[in-house]
Short mmCIF file of C-alpha atoms in Angstrom, two decimals:
data_model
loop_
_atom_site.label_atom_id
_atom_site.label_comp_id
_atom_site.label_asym_id
_atom_site.label_seq_id
_atom_site.Cartn_x
_atom_site.Cartn_y
_atom_site.Cartn_z
CA MET A 534 -0.51 -11.92 4.44
CA LYS A 535 -0.54 -15.03 6.57
CA ALA A 536 2.43 -13.64 8.49
CA PHE A 537 0.48 -10.42 9.10
CA ALA A 538 -2.60 -12.38 10.19
CA LEU A 539 -0.49 -14.31 12.70
CA PHE A 540 1.17 -11.09 13.85
CA ILE A 541 -2.09 -9.17 14.38
CA ARG A 542 -3.66 -12.18 16.10
CA LYS A 543 -0.83 -12.11 18.62
CA GLU A 544 -0.99 -8.30 18.98
CA LEU A 545 -4.73 -8.44 19.68
CA GLY A 546 -4.32 -11.27 22.19
CA LEU A 547 -6.77 -13.52 20.38
CA GLU A 548 -7.24 -17.07 21.56
CA GLY A 549 -6.40 -20.11 19.47
CA SER A 550 -3.37 -21.52 17.71
CA GLU A 551 -1.56 -20.81 14.46
CA GLU A 552 -3.47 -23.70 12.87
CA ASP A 553 -6.66 -21.66 13.28
CA ILE A 554 -5.39 -19.14 10.71
CA GLN A 555 -6.48 -20.77 7.45
CA ASP A 556 -6.76 -19.43 3.91
CA ILE A 557 -10.45 -18.64 3.42
CA CYS A 558 -9.90 -18.50 -0.35
CA ALA A 559 -8.00 -21.79 -0.64
CA GLY A 560 -10.34 -22.83 -3.46
CA THR A 561 -8.91 -20.18 -5.80
CA ASP A 562 -5.38 -19.21 -6.80
CA ARG A 563 -6.29 -15.53 -7.38
CA TYR A 564 -5.44 -14.42 -3.86
CA CYS A 565 -5.22 -15.56 -0.25
CA MET A 566 -7.42 -14.32 2.59
CA TYR A 567 -6.96 -14.81 6.32
CA LYS A 568 -9.17 -13.67 9.20
CA ALA A 569 -7.86 -12.79 12.66
CA GLY A 570 -10.69 -11.51 14.83
CA PRO A 571 -12.15 -8.43 13.09
CA VAL A 572 -9.18 -8.15 10.70
CA LEU A 573 -9.08 -9.54 7.16
CA SER A 574 -5.62 -9.97 5.65
CA VAL A 575 -5.75 -10.35 1.86
CA SER A 576 -3.04 -10.64 -0.80
CA HIS A 577 -3.59 -8.73 -4.05
CA GLY A 578 -0.82 -9.74 -6.42
CA MET A 579 1.18 -7.20 -8.42
CA GLY A 580 -0.16 -4.32 -10.45
CA ILE A 581 -3.44 -2.52 -11.15
CA PRO A 582 -5.32 -5.38 -12.88
CA SER A 583 -4.51 -7.84 -10.09
CA ILE A 584 -5.53 -5.63 -7.17
CA SER A 585 -8.69 -4.43 -8.95
CA ILE A 586 -9.89 -8.03 -9.37
CA MET A 587 -9.32 -8.65 -5.67
CA LEU A 588 -11.08 -5.42 -4.68
CA HIS A 589 -14.20 -6.28 -6.66
CA GLY A 590 -14.45 -9.60 -4.84
CA LEU A 591 -13.60 -8.13 -1.44
CA ILE A 592 -16.01 -5.19 -1.66
CA LYS A 593 -18.87 -7.49 -2.69
CA LEU A 594 -17.99 -9.79 0.21
CA LEU A 595 -18.08 -6.89 2.68
CA TYR A 596 -21.44 -5.78 1.27
CA TYR A 597 -23.11 -9.19 1.50
CA ALA A 598 -21.65 -9.74 4.98
CA LYS A 599 -23.24 -6.42 6.04
CA CYS A 600 -19.94 -5.10 7.38
CA TYR A 601 -19.94 -1.47 8.50
CA ASP A 602 -17.42 1.23 9.42
CA VAL A 603 -14.84 -0.58 7.29
CA THR A 604 -11.29 0.70 6.83
CA ILE A 605 -9.13 -0.77 4.07
CA ILE A 606 -5.36 -0.31 4.19
CA ARG A 607 -2.90 -1.47 1.57
CA ILE A 608 0.48 -2.29 3.08
CA GLY A 609 3.52 -3.26 1.09
CA THR A 610 6.86 -2.23 -0.36
CA SER A 611 7.83 0.51 -2.78
CA GLY A 612 10.71 2.44 -4.27
CA GLY A 613 11.52 5.66 -2.48
CA ILE A 614 12.15 9.01 -4.17
CA GLY A 615 14.64 11.19 -2.30
CA ILE A 616 14.13 9.48 1.06
CA GLU A 617 16.21 6.90 2.88
CA PRO A 618 15.50 3.16 2.51
CA GLY A 619 13.30 1.84 5.29
CA SER A 620 11.16 4.98 5.43
CA VAL A 621 7.41 4.39 5.69
CA VAL A 622 5.26 6.51 3.38
CA ILE A 623 1.59 7.17 4.16
CA THR A 624 -0.05 8.20 0.89
CA ASP A 625 -2.24 11.28 0.82
CA THR A 626 -2.81 11.14 -2.93
CA ALA A 627 -1.96 8.59 -5.61
CA VAL A 628 -0.79 10.14 -8.87
CA ASP A 629 -0.20 8.81 -12.37
CA SER A 630 2.99 8.95 -14.42
CA PHE A 631 2.24 12.58 -15.31
CA PHE A 632 1.96 13.42 -11.58
CA LYS A 633 -1.81 13.95 -11.93
CA PRO A 634 -4.11 12.82 -9.07
CA GLN A 635 -6.27 10.61 -11.24
CA PHE A 636 -6.87 7.07 -12.44
CA GLU A 637 -7.88 6.57 -16.06
CA GLN A 638 -9.89 3.47 -16.84
CA ILE A 639 -11.26 2.41 -20.22
CA ILE A 640 -14.87 1.30 -19.78
CA LEU A 641 -16.28 -0.05 -23.06
CA ASP A 642 -14.87 2.53 -25.50
CA THR A 643 -14.78 5.47 -23.10
CA VAL A 644 -11.90 6.76 -20.98
CA VAL A 645 -13.28 7.38 -17.48
CA THR A 646 -11.21 9.47 -15.07
CA GLN A 647 -11.55 8.88 -11.33
CA SER A 648 -10.15 10.78 -8.34
CA THR A 649 -7.30 9.19 -6.39
CA GLU A 650 -7.52 11.27 -3.23
CA LEU A 651 -7.26 9.21 -0.05
CA ASP A 652 -8.75 9.91 3.38
CA LYS A 653 -6.71 12.79 4.84
CA GLU A 654 -7.94 12.29 8.43
CA LEU A 655 -6.98 8.62 8.28
CA ALA A 656 -3.52 9.51 6.96
CA GLU A 657 -3.00 11.97 9.83
CA GLU A 658 -4.23 9.41 12.35
CA LEU A 659 -1.74 6.87 11.01
CA LEU A 660 1.04 9.47 11.19
CA ASN A 661 0.15 10.10 14.84
CA CYS A 662 0.32 6.36 15.49
CA SER A 663 3.85 6.33 14.06
CA LYS A 664 5.01 8.53 16.94
CA GLU A 665 4.81 5.42 19.12
CA ILE A 666 7.47 3.79 16.90
CA PRO A 667 10.50 6.11 16.82
CA ASP A 668 12.74 3.42 15.29
CA PHE A 669 12.11 4.45 11.68
CA PRO A 670 11.03 7.59 9.75
CA THR A 671 7.37 7.87 8.75
CA LEU A 672 5.97 10.62 6.52
CA ILE A 673 2.96 11.61 4.45
CA GLY A 674 3.47 12.16 0.71
CA HIS A 675 2.20 11.52 -2.79
CA THR A 676 2.66 8.05 -4.27
CA MET A 677 3.23 7.59 -7.99
CA CYS A 678 1.44 4.55 -9.39
CA THR A 679 2.73 3.08 -12.67
CA TYR A 680 1.65 0.32 -15.03
CA ASP A 681 5.17 -1.07 -15.34
CA PHE A 682 8.07 -1.95 -13.03
CA TYR A 683 10.90 -1.13 -15.43
CA GLU A 684 10.70 1.67 -18.01
CA GLY A 685 7.49 2.98 -16.48
CA GLN A 686 9.40 3.62 -13.25
CA GLY A 687 12.52 4.95 -14.96
CA ARG A 688 14.63 1.84 -14.49
CA LEU A 689 17.70 1.30 -16.64
CA ASP A 690 18.16 -2.40 -15.83
CA GLY A 691 15.25 -4.05 -17.66
CA ALA A 692 15.40 -6.05 -20.88
CA LEU A 693 14.47 -2.83 -22.69
CA CYS A 694 15.49 0.77 -21.97
CA SER A 695 14.83 3.71 -24.28
CA PHE A 696 16.27 6.59 -22.23
CA SER A 697 19.49 7.73 -20.59
CA ASN A 698 20.43 7.94 -16.93
CA GLU A 699 20.22 11.74 -17.21
CA LYS A 700 16.61 11.60 -18.43
CA LYS A 701 15.74 9.13 -15.69
CA LEU A 702 17.14 11.40 -12.97
CA ASP A 703 15.43 14.46 -14.44
CA TYR A 704 12.08 12.64 -14.36
CA LEU A 705 12.48 11.35 -10.81
CA GLN A 706 13.67 14.74 -9.56
CA ARG A 707 10.58 16.36 -11.09
CA ALA A 708 8.49 13.70 -9.37
CA TYR A 709 10.11 14.60 -6.05
CA LYS A 710 9.54 18.34 -6.57
CA THR A 711 5.80 17.70 -7.08
CA GLY A 712 5.54 15.92 -3.72
CA ASN A 713 6.05 12.29 -4.73
CA ARG A 714 7.95 10.26 -2.17
CA ASN A 715 7.56 6.72 -3.49
CA ILE A 716 6.57 4.59 -6.49
CA GLU A 717 4.47 1.43 -6.66
CA MET A 718 1.89 -0.20 -8.95
CA GLU A 719 -1.47 -0.41 -7.14
CA SER A 720 -2.39 2.78 -5.28
CA SER A 721 -4.30 4.63 -8.02
CA VAL A 722 -6.99 2.03 -8.68
CA PHE A 723 -7.09 1.21 -4.96
CA ALA A 724 -7.82 4.86 -4.09
CA ALA A 725 -10.31 5.26 -6.94
CA MET A 726 -12.34 2.12 -6.15
CA CYS A 727 -12.43 2.71 -2.40
CA GLY A 728 -13.47 6.32 -2.98
CA LEU A 729 -16.27 5.35 -5.36
CA CYS A 730 -17.55 2.79 -2.83
CA GLY A 731 -17.38 5.20 0.09
CA LEU A 732 -14.74 3.20 1.94
CA LYS A 733 -12.19 4.82 4.22
CA ALA A 734 -8.81 3.82 2.78
CA ALA A 735 -5.07 4.32 3.18
CA VAL A 736 -1.84 3.16 1.56
CA VAL A 737 1.16 2.51 3.81
CA CYS A 738 4.34 1.31 2.09
CA VAL A 739 7.93 0.97 3.21
CA THR A 740 10.66 2.02 0.77
CA LEU A 741 13.34 -0.54 -0.06
CA LEU A 742 15.70 1.86 -1.84
CA ASN A 743 16.14 5.46 -2.94
CA ARG A 744 15.52 5.54 -6.69
CA LEU A 745 17.58 8.72 -7.07
CA GLU A 746 20.61 6.62 -6.11
CA CYS A 747 20.04 3.20 -7.69
CA ASP A 748 17.63 0.87 -9.51
CA GLN A 749 18.39 -2.38 -7.72
CA ILE A 750 17.89 -3.35 -4.09
CA ASN A 751 21.24 -3.89 -2.38
CA SER A 752 20.25 -4.27 1.28
CA PRO A 753 20.85 -7.67 2.96
CA HIS A 754 17.91 -10.08 3.16
CA GLU A 755 17.52 -9.72 6.93
CA VAL A 756 17.37 -5.92 6.58
CA LEU A 757 14.64 -6.20 3.94
CA LEU A 758 12.63 -8.52 6.17
CA GLU A 759 12.77 -5.96 8.97
CA TYR A 760 11.76 -3.19 6.55
CA GLN A 761 8.70 -5.18 5.48
CA GLN A 762 7.57 -5.51 9.09
CA ARG A 763 7.49 -1.75 9.59
CA PRO A 764 4.08 -1.07 7.96
CA GLN A 765 2.68 -4.05 9.89
CA LYS A 766 3.84 -2.59 13.20
CA LEU A 767 2.29 0.79 12.37
CA ILE A 768 -1.01 -0.72 11.27
CA SER A 769 -1.22 -2.90 14.39
CA ILE A 770 -1.07 0.22 16.59
CA PHE A 771 -3.84 1.81 14.53
CA ILE A 772 -6.03 -1.31 14.68
CA LYS A 773 -5.67 -1.60 18.45
CA LYS A 774 -6.64 2.06 18.86
CA CYS A 775 -9.70 1.57 16.66
CA LEU A 776 -10.82 -1.48 18.62
CA ARG A 777 -10.42 0.36 21.93
CA ARG A 778 -12.91 2.94 20.65
CA TYR A 779 -15.45 0.18 20.15
CA ASN A 780 -14.54 -1.66 23.37
CA PRO A 781 -13.34 0.99 25.81
CA LYS A 782 -12.92 -1.62 28.60
#
């Protein structure tokens, strides 16, 4: 997130030095937060519990700071389903492990189901921005959000595995047929919380591998670094376009 803050600061032509980009949340080890002009860059850890804790703090901060017309975008990495590594997926809907567009949360002793639909206009706008970067494929699709990195995502290489390779492939192929193009562990609660709070939101993740072909990442380190920069490049184009609408000069 610091790397993205430095990157967007340079892209926006902001004055100052790298030393000016400091962790606003240095007093806690829950997450890091950096500010570059009108952009906040925040880490959220791994998984639904971690990102939900961050979102509660962030949304309260935005409220007390009287911020308006806020757009929140999660960027990160994911496992692809039936698409080539390095593809960037813009999520239209986050789905659970049953391919349902919902997030189930237990509140007290009640299961509460929330919608995980994301802003369709924002997704289309991001896809249009991708046309300025022809170097890598960008697409809109469903994103499957799981509670687990190994068995929950159909991996065979964890400490535990209770299914065969055939069952894994059958599950992932069914996921593909229902419109899922990648898997990660945060999008469902992210979509649900942003929707409940009336915040325009998007999820933009690069895929590091095609899960129909393998479970482990085999690309060289320098290739993975370049992959991880792809969502940042896309988001920087979107941010610059947004700021030009506010400052048409």
